[in-house]
Amino acid sequence: MPILNPLHFDLHSHSTLSDGTLSPEALVRRAHAQGVDVLALTDHDVTDGLAEAAATAAEVGLRLVSGVEISVTWSGVTFHIVGLNIDPEHVGLQAGLARLRAIRTGRGEEIARRLEKHGIEGALAGAQAFATGPILSRTHFARFLVEAGYAKDMRKVFKKFLVHNRPGFVPGGWATLEEAVGWIRDAGGQAVIAHPARYRVSATRLRQFIETFKDCGGVGIEVVSGSHSANDVAGMAQYAKRYELLASCGSDYHGPEQSWQELGQPMPLPEGCVPVWKAWATDWEKNT
Ligand code: AMP
Ligand code: MN
Ligand code: MN
Ligand code: MN
């Protein structure tokens, strides 16, 4: 029997401030229309959408969790750490995120240079035209490349150009795991491993990553993610239990055109999982 949630949680989503296609206001309105009670906005390496999202959430009566998704390099591989209930004003967190955004800008220039060597001109300006916020993402390059006819769709364009061993791939030197978890904790938030089944690492490496994450003070893992299969959910629920991590769920929504999963799908956690909101929900239920 899945845990029955009195509230409907979606704790991972993106807006135009990073690589989503809906403004924070439009995202919150859509989440509300889809029956989400509690939404976390978790833009990549930026929190600038939270104020607008919070204002709309107050208007429509949805609870907004202040979140962020931080890019991390661990053992040469990129991982994503979601921070929930962070104080977006925290100076240390903001300094860290500003550093990552600067790295993104430099990486974008290098991606464009490499694509140019491959015969693709104008990729930097093309990607920048799709970047509606302060971060430059591979997603923006992907949209440019699809629009310019270099690939048919987002899945194909990543495979052809933007992943490891492809012409437009540039590894990011992101935050260390210790830094990312530290910034989130210092800002009063809970650190959660994003979409853990999506990393291309062995089971042994993933377990080492989880152990290091816990040692750094991380507390949660996304058991349910828009990009997880039913098998992935079961496997990650096992890890949550084994490592005594709180379980989170989120769609990783990026917009109506490019979605792993729609906002507001029912996302029950498997039996035995302790939800990440367990510590928060008591207050909220009283007000509901
Ligand atoms: P970046 O952080 O700039 O390296 O870009 C990573 C983002 O690219 C992810 O957050 C996804 O939104 C997107 N992405 C990665 N792989 C794929 C894929 N295969 N298809 C579509 N989007 C992808
Ligand atoms: Mn993204
Ligand atoms: Mn991610
Ligand atoms: Mn995400």
CSV table of N, CA, C and O in Angstrom, one decimal, residues 89-169:
chain,number,residue,atom,x,y,z
A,89,GLU,N,18.1,34.2,0.6
A,89,GLU,CA,18.9,35.4,0.9
A,89,GLU,C,20.3,35.0,1.4
A,89,GLU,O,21.1,35.9,1.6
A,90,HIS,N,20.5,33.8,1.7
A,90,HIS,CA,21.8,33.4,2.3
A,90,HIS,C,23.0,33.7,1.4
A,90,HIS,O,23.1,33.3,0.3
A,91,VAL,N,23.9,34.5,2.0
A,91,VAL,CA,25.0,35.1,1.3
A,91,VAL,C,26.0,34.0,0.8
A,91,VAL,O,26.4,34.0,-0.4
A,92,GLY,N,26.2,33.0,1.6
A,92,GLY,CA,27.2,31.9,1.2
A,92,GLY,C,26.6,31.1,0.0
A,92,GLY,O,27.3,30.7,-0.9
A,93,LEU,N,25.3,30.8,0.1
A,93,LEU,CA,24.6,30.0,-1.0
A,93,LEU,C,24.7,30.9,-2.2
A,93,LEU,O,25.0,30.3,-3.3
A,94,GLN,N,24.4,32.1,-2.1
A,94,GLN,CA,24.3,33.0,-3.3
A,94,GLN,C,25.7,33.1,-4.0
A,94,GLN,O,25.9,33.1,-5.2
A,95,ALA,N,26.8,33.2,-3.1
A,95,ALA,CA,28.1,33.3,-3.7
A,95,ALA,C,28.5,32.0,-4.4
A,95,ALA,O,29.1,32.1,-5.5
A,96,GLY,N,28.1,30.9,-3.9
A,96,GLY,CA,28.3,29.6,-4.5
A,96,GLY,C,27.6,29.5,-5.9
A,96,GLY,O,28.2,29.1,-6.9
A,97,LEU,N,26.3,29.9,-5.9
A,97,LEU,CA,25.5,29.8,-7.1
A,97,LEU,C,26.1,30.7,-8.2
A,97,LEU,O,26.1,30.4,-9.4
A,98,ALA,N,26.5,31.9,-7.7
A,98,ALA,CA,27.1,32.9,-8.7
A,98,ALA,C,28.3,32.3,-9.4
A,98,ALA,O,28.6,32.5,-10.6
A,99,ARG,N,29.1,31.6,-8.6
A,99,ARG,CA,30.3,30.9,-9.1
A,99,ARG,C,29.9,29.9,-10.2
A,99,ARG,O,30.5,29.8,-11.3
A,100,LEU,N,28.9,29.1,-9.9
A,100,LEU,CA,28.4,28.1,-10.9
A,100,LEU,C,27.9,28.7,-12.2
A,100,LEU,O,28.1,28.2,-13.3
A,101,ARG,N,27.2,29.9,-12.0
A,101,ARG,CA,26.7,30.5,-13.2
A,101,ARG,C,27.8,31.1,-14.1
A,101,ARG,O,27.7,31.0,-15.3
A,102,ALA,N,28.9,31.6,-13.4
A,102,ALA,CA,30.0,32.0,-14.2
A,102,ALA,C,30.7,30.9,-14.9
A,102,ALA,O,31.1,31.0,-16.1
A,103,ILE,N,30.8,29.7,-14.3
A,103,ILE,CA,31.3,28.5,-14.9
A,103,ILE,C,30.5,28.1,-16.1
A,103,ILE,O,31.0,27.8,-17.2
A,104,ARG,N,29.1,28.2,-16.0
A,104,ARG,CA,28.2,28.0,-17.1
A,104,ARG,C,28.5,28.8,-18.3
A,104,ARG,O,28.4,28.4,-19.4
A,105,THR,N,28.7,30.1,-18.0
A,105,THR,CA,29.0,31.1,-19.1
A,105,THR,C,30.3,30.7,-19.9
A,105,THR,O,30.3,30.6,-21.1
A,106,GLY,N,31.3,30.4,-19.1
A,106,GLY,CA,32.6,30.0,-19.8
A,106,GLY,C,32.4,28.6,-20.5
A,106,GLY,O,32.9,28.5,-21.6
A,107,ARG,N,31.7,27.7,-19.9
A,107,ARG,CA,31.5,26.4,-20.6
A,107,ARG,C,30.7,26.6,-21.9
A,107,ARG,O,30.9,26.0,-22.9
A,108,GLY,N,29.7,27.5,-21.8
A,108,GLY,CA,28.9,27.8,-23.0
A,108,GLY,C,29.7,28.3,-24.2
A,108,GLY,O,29.6,27.9,-25.3
A,109,GLU,N,30.7,29.2,-23.9
A,109,GLU,CA,31.6,29.7,-24.9
A,109,GLU,C,32.4,28.5,-25.5
A,109,GLU,O,32.6,28.5,-26.7
A,110,GLU,N,32.9,27.6,-24.6
A,110,GLU,CA,33.7,26.5,-25.1
A,110,GLU,C,32.8,25.5,-25.9
A,110,GLU,O,33.2,25.0,-27.0
A,111,ILE,N,31.6,25.3,-25.5
A,111,ILE,CA,30.6,24.5,-26.3
A,111,ILE,C,30.5,25.0,-27.7
A,111,ILE,O,30.6,24.3,-28.7
A,112,ALA,N,30.3,26.4,-27.8
A,112,ALA,CA,30.1,27.0,-29.1
A,112,ALA,C,31.4,26.9,-29.9
A,112,ALA,O,31.3,26.6,-31.1
A,113,ARG,N,32.6,27.0,-29.3
A,113,ARG,CA,33.8,26.9,-30.1
A,113,ARG,C,33.9,25.5,-30.7
A,113,ARG,O,34.3,25.3,-31.8
A,114,ARG,N,33.6,24.5,-29.8
A,114,ARG,CA,33.7,23.1,-30.3
A,114,ARG,C,32.7,22.8,-31.4
A,114,ARG,O,33.0,22.1,-32.4
A,115,LEU,N,31.5,23.4,-31.3
A,115,LEU,CA,30.5,23.2,-32.3
A,115,LEU,C,30.9,23.8,-33.6
A,115,LEU,O,30.7,23.3,-34.7
A,116,GLU,N,31.6,25.0,-33.5
A,116,GLU,CA,32.0,25.7,-34.7
A,116,GLU,C,33.0,24.9,-35.4
A,116,GLU,O,33.0,24.8,-36.6
A,117,LYS,N,34.0,24.3,-34.7
A,117,LYS,CA,34.9,23.4,-35.3
A,117,LYS,C,34.2,22.2,-36.0
A,117,LYS,O,34.8,21.6,-37.0
A,118,HIS,N,33.1,21.9,-35.6
A,118,HIS,CA,32.3,20.8,-36.2
A,118,HIS,C,31.4,21.4,-37.3
A,118,HIS,O,30.6,20.6,-37.9
A,119,GLY,N,31.6,22.7,-37.6
A,119,GLY,CA,30.8,23.2,-38.8
A,119,GLY,C,29.5,23.9,-38.4
A,119,GLY,O,28.8,24.3,-39.3
A,120,ILE,N,29.3,24.1,-37.1
A,120,ILE,CA,28.0,24.7,-36.7
A,120,ILE,C,28.3,26.1,-36.2
A,120,ILE,O,29.0,26.3,-35.2
A,121,GLU,N,27.8,27.1,-37.0
A,121,GLU,CA,28.1,28.5,-36.6
A,121,GLU,C,27.0,29.1,-35.8
A,121,GLU,O,25.9,28.7,-35.9
A,122,GLY,N,27.4,30.1,-35.0
A,122,GLY,CA,26.4,31.0,-34.3
A,122,GLY,C,25.8,30.3,-33.1
A,122,GLY,O,24.7,30.7,-32.7
A,123,ALA,N,26.4,29.2,-32.6
A,123,ALA,CA,25.7,28.5,-31.5
A,123,ALA,C,25.6,29.3,-30.2
A,123,ALA,O,24.6,29.2,-29.5
A,124,LEU,N,26.6,30.1,-30.0
A,124,LEU,CA,26.6,30.9,-28.7
A,124,LEU,C,25.4,31.9,-28.7
A,124,LEU,O,24.5,31.8,-27.8
A,125,ALA,N,25.3,32.7,-29.7
A,125,ALA,CA,24.2,33.6,-29.8
A,125,ALA,C,22.9,32.9,-29.9
A,125,ALA,O,21.9,33.3,-29.3
A,126,GLY,N,22.9,31.8,-30.6
A,126,GLY,CA,21.7,31.0,-30.8
A,126,GLY,C,21.2,30.4,-29.5
A,126,GLY,O,20.0,30.5,-29.2
A,127,ALA,N,22.1,29.9,-28.7
A,127,ALA,CA,21.7,29.4,-27.3
A,127,ALA,C,21.3,30.5,-26.4
A,127,ALA,O,20.3,30.4,-25.7
A,128,GLN,N,22.0,31.6,-26.5
A,128,GLN,CA,21.7,32.8,-25.6
A,128,GLN,C,20.3,33.3,-25.9
A,128,GLN,O,19.6,33.8,-25.0
A,129,ALA,N,19.9,33.2,-27.2
A,129,ALA,CA,18.5,33.7,-27.5
A,129,ALA,C,17.5,32.9,-26.8
A,129,ALA,O,16.4,33.4,-26.5
A,130,PHE,N,17.8,31.6,-26.5
A,130,PHE,CA,16.8,30.8,-25.7
A,130,PHE,C,16.9,30.9,-24.2
A,130,PHE,O,16.1,30.4,-23.5
A,131,ALA,N,18.1,31.5,-23.8
A,131,ALA,CA,18.3,31.6,-22.3
A,131,ALA,C,17.6,32.8,-21.8
A,131,ALA,O,18.0,33.9,-22.1
A,132,THR,N,16.4,32.6,-21.1
A,132,THR,CA,15.6,33.7,-20.7
A,132,THR,C,16.0,34.2,-19.3
A,132,THR,O,15.4,35.1,-18.8
A,133,GLY,N,16.9,33.5,-18.6
A,133,GLY,CA,17.3,33.8,-17.3
A,133,GLY,C,18.8,34.0,-17.2
A,133,GLY,O,19.5,34.0,-18.3
A,134,PRO,N,19.4,34.0,-16.0
A,134,PRO,CA,20.8,34.2,-15.8
A,134,PRO,C,21.7,33.0,-16.0
A,134,PRO,O,22.9,33.1,-15.7
A,135,ILE,N,21.2,31.8,-16.4
A,135,ILE,CA,22.1,30.7,-16.6
A,135,ILE,C,22.0,30.2,-18.1
A,135,ILE,O,21.0,30.3,-18.8
A,136,LEU,N,23.2,29.7,-18.5
A,136,LEU,CA,23.3,29.2,-19.9
A,136,LEU,C,23.4,27.7,-19.7
A,136,LEU,O,24.3,27.2,-19.1
A,137,SER,N,22.5,26.9,-20.3
A,137,SER,CA,22.4,25.5,-20.1
A,137,SER,C,22.5,24.8,-21.5
A,137,SER,O,22.3,25.3,-22.5
A,138,ARG,N,22.9,23.5,-21.4
A,138,ARG,CA,22.9,22.7,-22.6
A,138,ARG,C,21.6,22.6,-23.2
A,138,ARG,O,21.4,22.5,-24.4
A,139,THR,N,20.5,22.8,-22.4
A,139,THR,CA,19.2,22.8,-22.9
A,139,THR,C,19.0,23.9,-23.9
A,139,THR,O,18.3,23.7,-25.0
A,140,HIS,N,19.6,25.0,-23.7
A,140,HIS,CA,19.5,26.2,-24.6
A,140,HIS,C,20.2,25.9,-25.9
A,140,HIS,O,19.7,26.3,-27.0
A,141,PHE,N,21.4,25.3,-25.8
A,141,PHE,CA,22.1,24.8,-27.0
A,141,PHE,C,21.2,23.8,-27.8
A,141,PHE,O,21.1,23.9,-29.0
A,142,ALA,N,20.6,22.9,-27.0
A,142,ALA,CA,19.8,21.9,-27.7
A,142,ALA,C,18.6,22.5,-28.4
A,142,ALA,O,18.3,22.1,-29.6
A,143,ARG,N,18.0,23.5,-27.8
A,143,ARG,CA,16.8,24.2,-28.5
A,143,ARG,C,17.3,24.9,-29.8
A,143,ARG,O,16.6,24.8,-30.8
A,144,PHE,N,18.5,25.6,-29.7
A,144,PHE,CA,19.0,26.2,-30.9
A,144,PHE,C,19.3,25.2,-32.0
A,144,PHE,O,18.9,25.4,-33.1
A,145,LEU,N,19.9,24.1,-31.6
A,145,LEU,CA,20.3,23.1,-32.6
A,145,LEU,C,19.1,22.4,-33.3
A,145,LEU,O,19.1,22.2,-34.5
A,146,VAL,N,18.1,22.2,-32.5
A,146,VAL,CA,16.8,21.7,-33.1
A,146,VAL,C,16.2,22.7,-34.0
A,146,VAL,O,15.8,22.4,-35.2
A,147,GLU,N,16.1,23.9,-33.6
A,147,GLU,CA,15.5,25.0,-34.4
A,147,GLU,C,16.3,25.2,-35.7
A,147,GLU,O,15.7,25.4,-36.8
A,148,ALA,N,17.6,25.0,-35.6
A,148,ALA,CA,18.5,25.2,-36.8
A,148,ALA,C,18.5,24.0,-37.7
A,148,ALA,O,19.2,24.0,-38.7
A,149,GLY,N,17.8,22.9,-37.3
A,149,GLY,CA,17.7,21.7,-38.1
A,149,GLY,C,18.8,20.7,-38.0
A,149,GLY,O,18.9,19.8,-38.8
A,150,TYR,N,19.6,20.8,-37.0
A,150,TYR,CA,20.7,19.9,-36.8
A,150,TYR,C,20.3,18.5,-36.2
A,150,TYR,O,21.0,17.6,-36.2
A,151,ALA,N,19.1,18.5,-35.6
A,151,ALA,CA,18.5,17.3,-35.0
A,151,ALA,C,17.0,17.5,-34.9
A,151,ALA,O,16.5,18.6,-35.0
A,152,LYS,N,16.3,16.4,-34.8
A,152,LYS,CA,14.8,16.4,-34.9
A,152,LYS,C,14.2,16.8,-33.6
A,152,LYS,O,13.2,17.6,-33.6
A,153,ASP,N,14.7,16.3,-32.5
A,153,ASP,CA,14.1,16.6,-31.2
A,153,ASP,C,15.1,16.7,-30.1
A,153,ASP,O,16.3,16.4,-30.3
A,154,MET,N,14.6,17.0,-28.9
A,154,MET,CA,15.5,17.2,-27.8
A,154,MET,C,16.3,15.9,-27.4
A,154,MET,O,17.5,16.0,-27.1
A,155,ARG,N,15.7,14.8,-27.4
A,155,ARG,CA,16.4,13.6,-27.0
A,155,ARG,C,17.5,13.3,-28.0
A,155,ARG,O,18.6,13.0,-27.7
A,156,LYS,N,17.2,13.5,-29.3
A,156,LYS,CA,18.2,13.2,-30.4
A,156,LYS,C,19.3,14.2,-30.4
A,156,LYS,O,20.5,13.8,-30.6
A,157,VAL,N,19.0,15.4,-30.1
A,157,VAL,CA,20.1,16.5,-30.1
A,157,VAL,C,21.1,16.3,-29.0
A,157,VAL,O,22.3,16.4,-29.2
A,158,PHE,N,20.6,15.8,-27.9
A,158,PHE,CA,21.6,15.6,-26.8
A,158,PHE,C,22.5,14.4,-27.1
A,158,PHE,O,23.7,14.5,-27.0
A,159,LYS,N,21.9,13.3,-27.6
A,159,LYS,CA,22.6,12.1,-28.0
A,159,LYS,C,23.7,12.4,-29.1
A,159,LYS,O,24.8,11.9,-29.0
A,160,LYS,N,23.3,13.3,-30.0
A,160,LYS,CA,24.2,13.5,-31.2
A,160,LYS,C,25.3,14.5,-30.8
A,160,LYS,O,26.4,14.4,-31.4
A,161,PHE,N,25.0,15.5,-30.0
A,161,PHE,CA,25.9,16.6,-29.8
A,161,PHE,C,26.4,16.9,-28.4
A,161,PHE,O,27.5,17.4,-28.2
A,162,LEU,N,25.6,16.6,-27.4
A,162,LEU,CA,25.8,17.3,-26.1
A,162,LEU,C,26.1,16.4,-25.0
A,162,LEU,O,26.2,16.9,-23.8
A,163,VAL,N,26.3,15.1,-25.2
A,163,VAL,CA,26.7,14.2,-24.1
A,163,VAL,C,28.1,13.7,-24.3
A,163,VAL,O,28.8,14.0,-25.4
A,164,HIS,N,28.7,13.1,-23.3
A,164,HIS,CA,30.0,12.6,-23.3
A,164,HIS,C,30.4,12.0,-24.7
A,164,HIS,O,29.7,11.2,-25.2
A,165,ASN,N,31.6,12.3,-25.1
A,165,ASN,CA,32.2,11.8,-26.4
A,165,ASN,C,31.5,12.4,-27.6
A,165,ASN,O,31.7,11.9,-28.7
A,166,ARG,N,30.7,13.4,-27.5
A,166,ARG,CA,30.1,14.1,-28.6
A,166,ARG,C,30.7,15.5,-28.8
A,166,ARG,O,31.3,16.0,-27.9
A,167,PRO,N,30.6,16.0,-30.0
A,167,PRO,CA,31.3,17.3,-30.4
A,167,PRO,C,31.1,18.5,-29.5
A,167,PRO,O,32.0,19.3,-29.2
A,168,GLY,N,29.8,18.6,-29.0
A,168,GLY,CA,29.5,19.8,-28.2
A,168,GLY,C,29.6,19.5,-26.7
A,168,GLY,O,29.0,20.3,-25.9
A,169,PHE,N,30.2,18.4,-26.2
A,169,PHE,CA,30.2,18.2,-24.8
A,169,PHE,C,31.5,18.8,-24.1
A,169,PHE,O,32.6,18.6,-24.6
